[in-house]
Amino acid sequence: MKHKTKKLNRYLFLFTTGCFFLQLNAQDNIQEIANSIVKETNLLRVEKNLPKLKLLDTLMDLAQYHSDNMVKYNFYSHTDHQGLDPVERAERQNIKAWARRGNTYFGIAENIANTPWFENVIGCGDTRSPKKFSKCVVQSWKDSPPHYKNIMGDYTYIGVGIAFDNDGNGYSTQNFR
C-alpha cells in the first residue's frame, strides 16, 4: 500500500508540475499571442480589401484590463464584474470611447474568447504555441457572425489583451474603435 501511495504521489507531482509549466509557457508568450491575433485579424480584413487596423496603446490597455479581470474575478462576459460594458470601461479609464463618422457616433466594439492552451482543442487541435493559439482564437471569431462583423467593421484601431487562468484557459479580448 505504501508503494502505491508513493507512486500515486509521484504521478500527481509530475502532473501538477506539467500543468504549471504549460501555464507558465502560455503566460510567457502573451505579447507574442496578442501580436499574432492582430496579424490574423488584419489578414481577414485584407482578404476583403479593408484597411489594416492600427494598434492603439489605450485600446491595448483596455483589452488587457478586461482579460485580466475575467481571470481575476472568474467571469466570462462583455459586462465586467462591476457591471460595465466596453464603452463604460473606456470612459471610466479616460479612454476615448466614441468615434464619429459623418453624423453618427460609434462606440468601442469588443470580441472576447475563452480558449484553452491545450493539446486537443475541438476545431483547432493543439493550441500550445502562440501562432496556433492565436489562429484558434481568430477562427472562433470568424465563425461567429457578430464577432466577424466587428472584425470587418468600419474601425481604424485595435487593442488586444490576453490573460491565462491557473488551468491554462486563455481569456482574449479584442477592442475596436
mmCIF file of C-alpha atoms in Angstrom:
data_model
loop_
_atom_site.group_PDB
_atom_site.id
_atom_site.type_symbol
_atom_site.label_atom_id
_atom_site.label_comp_id
_atom_site.label_asym_id
_atom_site.label_seq_id
_atom_site.Cartn_x
_atom_site.Cartn_y
_atom_site.Cartn_z
ATOM 1 C CA MET A 1 0.000 0.000 0.000
ATOM 2 C CA LYS A 2 2.836 2.372 0.894
ATOM 3 C CA HIS A 3 4.461 1.732 -2.516
ATOM 4 C CA LYS A 4 1.196 2.551 -4.343
ATOM 5 C CA THR A 5 0.815 5.788 -2.376
ATOM 6 C CA LYS A 6 4.376 6.859 -3.246
ATOM 7 C CA LYS A 7 3.765 6.043 -6.915
ATOM 8 C CA LEU A 8 0.482 7.966 -6.918
ATOM 9 C CA ASN A 9 2.129 10.956 -5.225
ATOM 10 C CA ARG A 10 4.897 10.910 -7.831
ATOM 11 C CA TYR A 11 2.343 10.943 -10.678
ATOM 12 C CA LEU A 12 0.372 13.740 -9.049
ATOM 13 C CA PHE A 13 3.568 15.749 -8.620
ATOM 14 C CA LEU A 14 4.543 15.225 -12.270
ATOM 15 C CA PHE A 15 1.037 16.114 -13.469
ATOM 16 C CA THR A 16 0.887 19.246 -11.310
ATOM 17 C CA THR A 17 4.377 20.290 -12.389
ATOM 18 C CA GLY A 18 3.464 19.702 -16.047
ATOM 19 C CA CYS A 19 0.313 21.844 -15.706
ATOM 20 C CA PHE A 20 2.337 24.577 -14.024
ATOM 21 C CA PHE A 21 4.900 24.653 -16.840
ATOM 22 C CA LEU A 22 2.207 24.600 -19.536
ATOM 23 C CA GLN A 23 0.574 27.593 -17.912
ATOM 24 C CA LEU A 24 3.903 29.377 -17.485
ATOM 25 C CA ASN A 25 4.699 28.806 -21.142
ATOM 26 C CA ALA A 26 1.382 30.377 -22.119
ATOM 27 C CA GLN A 27 1.922 33.349 -19.779
ATOM 28 C CA ASP A 28 5.421 33.865 -21.170
ATOM 29 C CA ASN A 29 4.005 34.292 -24.683
ATOM 30 C CA ILE A 30 1.222 36.816 -24.050
ATOM 31 C CA GLN A 31 2.761 39.636 -26.113
ATOM 32 C CA GLU A 32 3.541 37.288 -28.996
ATOM 33 C CA ILE A 33 -0.016 35.928 -28.890
ATOM 34 C CA ALA A 34 -1.509 39.442 -28.882
ATOM 35 C CA ASN A 35 0.627 40.474 -31.860
ATOM 36 C CA SER A 36 -0.337 37.315 -33.716
ATOM 37 C CA ILE A 37 -4.054 37.945 -33.072
ATOM 38 C CA VAL A 38 -3.665 41.427 -34.560
ATOM 39 C CA LYS A 39 -1.855 39.943 -37.572
ATOM 40 C CA GLU A 40 -4.517 37.237 -38.120
ATOM 41 C CA THR A 41 -7.293 39.818 -37.765
ATOM 42 C CA ASN A 42 -5.667 42.086 -40.329
ATOM 43 C CA LEU A 43 -5.223 39.162 -42.745
ATOM 44 C CA LEU A 44 -9.005 38.657 -42.660
ATOM 45 C CA ARG A 45 -9.557 42.353 -43.360
ATOM 46 C CA VAL A 46 -7.055 42.449 -46.242
ATOM 47 C CA GLU A 47 -8.825 39.447 -47.841
ATOM 48 C CA LYS A 48 -11.930 41.673 -48.053
ATOM 49 C CA ASN A 49 -9.959 44.714 -49.301
ATOM 50 C CA LEU A 50 -10.350 46.528 -45.988
ATOM 51 C CA PRO A 51 -7.535 48.567 -44.437
ATOM 52 C CA LYS A 52 -5.439 47.022 -41.703
ATOM 53 C CA LEU A 53 -6.276 48.043 -38.163
ATOM 54 C CA LYS A 54 -3.634 50.029 -36.277
ATOM 55 C CA LEU A 55 -2.530 49.205 -32.754
ATOM 56 C CA LEU A 56 -3.557 51.798 -30.205
ATOM 57 C CA ASP A 57 -1.932 51.691 -26.760
ATOM 58 C CA THR A 58 -5.064 52.835 -24.940
ATOM 59 C CA LEU A 59 -7.126 50.063 -26.561
ATOM 60 C CA MET A 60 -4.375 47.565 -25.741
ATOM 61 C CA ASP A 61 -4.591 48.671 -22.097
ATOM 62 C CA LEU A 62 -8.399 48.471 -22.121
ATOM 63 C CA ALA A 63 -8.381 44.970 -23.624
ATOM 64 C CA GLN A 64 -5.690 43.741 -21.208
ATOM 65 C CA TYR A 65 -7.603 45.193 -18.263
ATOM 66 C CA HIS A 66 -10.728 43.240 -19.265
ATOM 67 C CA SER A 67 -8.848 39.963 -19.864
ATOM 68 C CA ASP A 68 -7.053 40.306 -16.518
ATOM 69 C CA ASN A 69 -10.352 40.972 -14.749
ATOM 70 C CA MET A 70 -12.086 37.988 -16.365
ATOM 71 C CA VAL A 71 -9.372 35.789 -14.835
ATOM 72 C CA LYS A 72 -9.108 37.627 -11.506
ATOM 73 C CA TYR A 73 -12.876 37.755 -10.875
ATOM 74 C CA ASN A 74 -13.733 34.468 -12.614
ATOM 75 C CA PHE A 75 -16.282 35.620 -15.203
ATOM 76 C CA TYR A 76 -16.625 35.480 -18.975
ATOM 77 C CA SER A 77 -18.746 38.296 -20.375
ATOM 78 C CA HIS A 78 -18.652 41.650 -22.146
ATOM 79 C CA THR A 79 -20.138 43.071 -18.958
ATOM 80 C CA ASP A 80 -17.438 43.122 -16.297
ATOM 81 C CA HIS A 81 -17.545 42.335 -12.578
ATOM 82 C CA GLN A 82 -18.634 45.933 -11.897
ATOM 83 C CA GLY A 83 -21.479 45.815 -14.430
ATOM 84 C CA LEU A 84 -19.622 47.943 -17.008
ATOM 85 C CA ASP A 85 -19.670 47.352 -20.773
ATOM 86 C CA PRO A 86 -16.667 48.162 -23.030
ATOM 87 C CA VAL A 87 -17.700 51.789 -23.612
ATOM 88 C CA GLU A 88 -18.288 52.385 -19.900
ATOM 89 C CA ARG A 89 -14.935 50.794 -19.018
ATOM 90 C CA ALA A 90 -13.210 53.055 -21.551
ATOM 91 C CA GLU A 91 -14.932 56.169 -20.232
ATOM 92 C CA ARG A 92 -14.030 55.263 -16.650
ATOM 93 C CA GLN A 93 -10.364 54.945 -17.698
ATOM 94 C CA ASN A 94 -10.477 58.242 -19.635
ATOM 95 C CA ILE A 95 -10.064 56.451 -22.965
ATOM 96 C CA LYS A 96 -11.846 57.895 -25.985
ATOM 97 C CA ALA A 97 -14.866 55.601 -26.256
ATOM 98 C CA TRP A 98 -16.652 57.085 -29.262
ATOM 99 C CA ALA A 99 -15.677 57.750 -32.875
ATOM 100 C CA ARG A 100 -17.672 59.978 -35.196
ATOM 101 C CA ARG A 101 -18.280 59.012 -38.804
ATOM 102 C CA GLY A 102 -20.462 61.549 -40.581
ATOM 103 C CA ASN A 103 -23.414 62.290 -38.320
ATOM 104 C CA THR A 104 -23.140 59.014 -36.438
ATOM 105 C CA TYR A 105 -21.159 58.096 -33.341
ATOM 106 C CA PHE A 106 -19.816 54.572 -32.871
ATOM 107 C CA GLY A 107 -18.724 53.199 -29.506
ATOM 108 C CA ILE A 108 -15.918 50.775 -28.858
ATOM 109 C CA ALA A 109 -16.719 47.262 -30.049
ATOM 110 C CA GLU A 110 -15.418 44.149 -28.318
ATOM 111 C CA ASN A 111 -14.753 40.487 -29.030
ATOM 112 C CA ILE A 112 -13.895 38.045 -26.249
ATOM 113 C CA ALA A 113 -12.808 34.404 -26.371
ATOM 114 C CA ASN A 114 -12.038 31.695 -23.839
ATOM 115 C CA THR A 115 -9.571 29.278 -25.404
ATOM 116 C CA PRO A 116 -7.555 26.559 -23.657
ATOM 117 C CA TRP A 117 -3.792 26.242 -24.087
ATOM 118 C CA PHE A 118 -4.095 22.509 -24.689
ATOM 119 C CA GLU A 119 -3.071 19.658 -26.945
ATOM 120 C CA ASN A 120 -6.507 18.807 -28.346
ATOM 121 C CA VAL A 121 -8.955 21.695 -28.691
ATOM 122 C CA ILE A 122 -12.072 20.883 -30.717
ATOM 123 C CA GLY A 123 -11.872 22.622 -34.087
ATOM 124 C CA CYS A 124 -8.295 23.794 -33.506
ATOM 125 C CA GLY A 125 -6.119 20.865 -32.486
ATOM 126 C CA ASP A 126 -3.009 21.668 -30.452
ATOM 127 C CA THR A 127 -3.063 25.321 -29.292
ATOM 128 C CA ARG A 128 0.167 25.200 -27.272
ATOM 129 C CA SER A 129 2.075 27.695 -29.395
ATOM 130 C CA PRO A 130 1.424 31.423 -29.804
ATOM 131 C CA LYS A 131 0.689 31.058 -33.522
ATOM 132 C CA LYS A 132 -1.698 28.118 -33.147
ATOM 133 C CA PHE A 133 -3.414 29.658 -30.135
ATOM 134 C CA SER A 134 -3.999 32.981 -31.918
ATOM 135 C CA LYS A 135 -5.234 31.237 -35.092
ATOM 136 C CA CYS A 136 -7.756 29.311 -32.982
ATOM 137 C CA VAL A 137 -8.988 32.478 -31.258
ATOM 138 C CA VAL A 138 -9.394 34.435 -34.507
ATOM 139 C CA GLN A 139 -11.021 31.462 -36.261
ATOM 140 C CA SER A 140 -13.615 31.254 -33.475
ATOM 141 C CA TRP A 141 -14.423 34.943 -34.015
ATOM 142 C CA LYS A 142 -14.554 34.454 -37.793
ATOM 143 C CA ASP A 143 -17.062 31.622 -37.302
ATOM 144 C CA SER A 144 -19.327 33.837 -35.161
ATOM 145 C CA PRO A 145 -21.307 36.399 -37.224
ATOM 146 C CA PRO A 146 -21.406 39.158 -34.538
ATOM 147 C CA HIS A 147 -17.669 38.811 -33.828
ATOM 148 C CA TYR A 148 -16.794 38.656 -37.521
ATOM 149 C CA LYS A 149 -18.880 41.805 -38.068
ATOM 150 C CA ASN A 150 -16.674 43.593 -35.516
ATOM 151 C CA ILE A 151 -13.514 42.401 -37.288
ATOM 152 C CA MET A 152 -14.856 43.649 -40.635
ATOM 153 C CA GLY A 153 -16.334 46.835 -39.162
ATOM 154 C CA ASP A 154 -15.566 50.432 -40.035
ATOM 155 C CA TYR A 155 -12.848 50.764 -37.417
ATOM 156 C CA THR A 156 -9.357 52.217 -37.517
ATOM 157 C CA TYR A 157 -7.795 50.973 -34.280
ATOM 158 C CA ILE A 158 -7.436 47.712 -32.408
ATOM 159 C CA GLY A 159 -6.290 46.587 -28.978
ATOM 160 C CA VAL A 160 -5.778 43.010 -27.785
ATOM 161 C CA GLY A 161 -5.374 41.620 -24.283
ATOM 162 C CA ILE A 162 -4.666 38.060 -23.105
ATOM 163 C CA ALA A 163 -4.685 36.517 -19.640
ATOM 164 C CA PHE A 164 -4.425 32.877 -18.595
ATOM 165 C CA ASP A 165 -6.022 31.302 -15.554
ATOM 166 C CA ASN A 166 -4.320 28.603 -13.470
ATOM 167 C CA ASP A 167 -5.905 25.876 -15.618
ATOM 168 C CA GLY A 168 -4.348 27.219 -18.824
ATOM 169 C CA ASN A 169 -7.521 28.805 -20.228
ATOM 170 C CA GLY A 170 -6.761 31.934 -22.209
ATOM 171 C CA TYR A 171 -9.129 34.885 -21.931
ATOM 172 C CA SER A 172 -8.703 37.047 -25.013
ATOM 173 C CA THR A 173 -10.208 40.493 -25.528
ATOM 174 C CA GLN A 174 -10.193 42.458 -28.752
ATOM 175 C CA ASN A 175 -11.346 46.104 -28.727
ATOM 176 C CA PHE A 176 -12.053 48.211 -31.811
ATOM 177 C CA ARG A 177 -12.509 51.941 -32.351
#
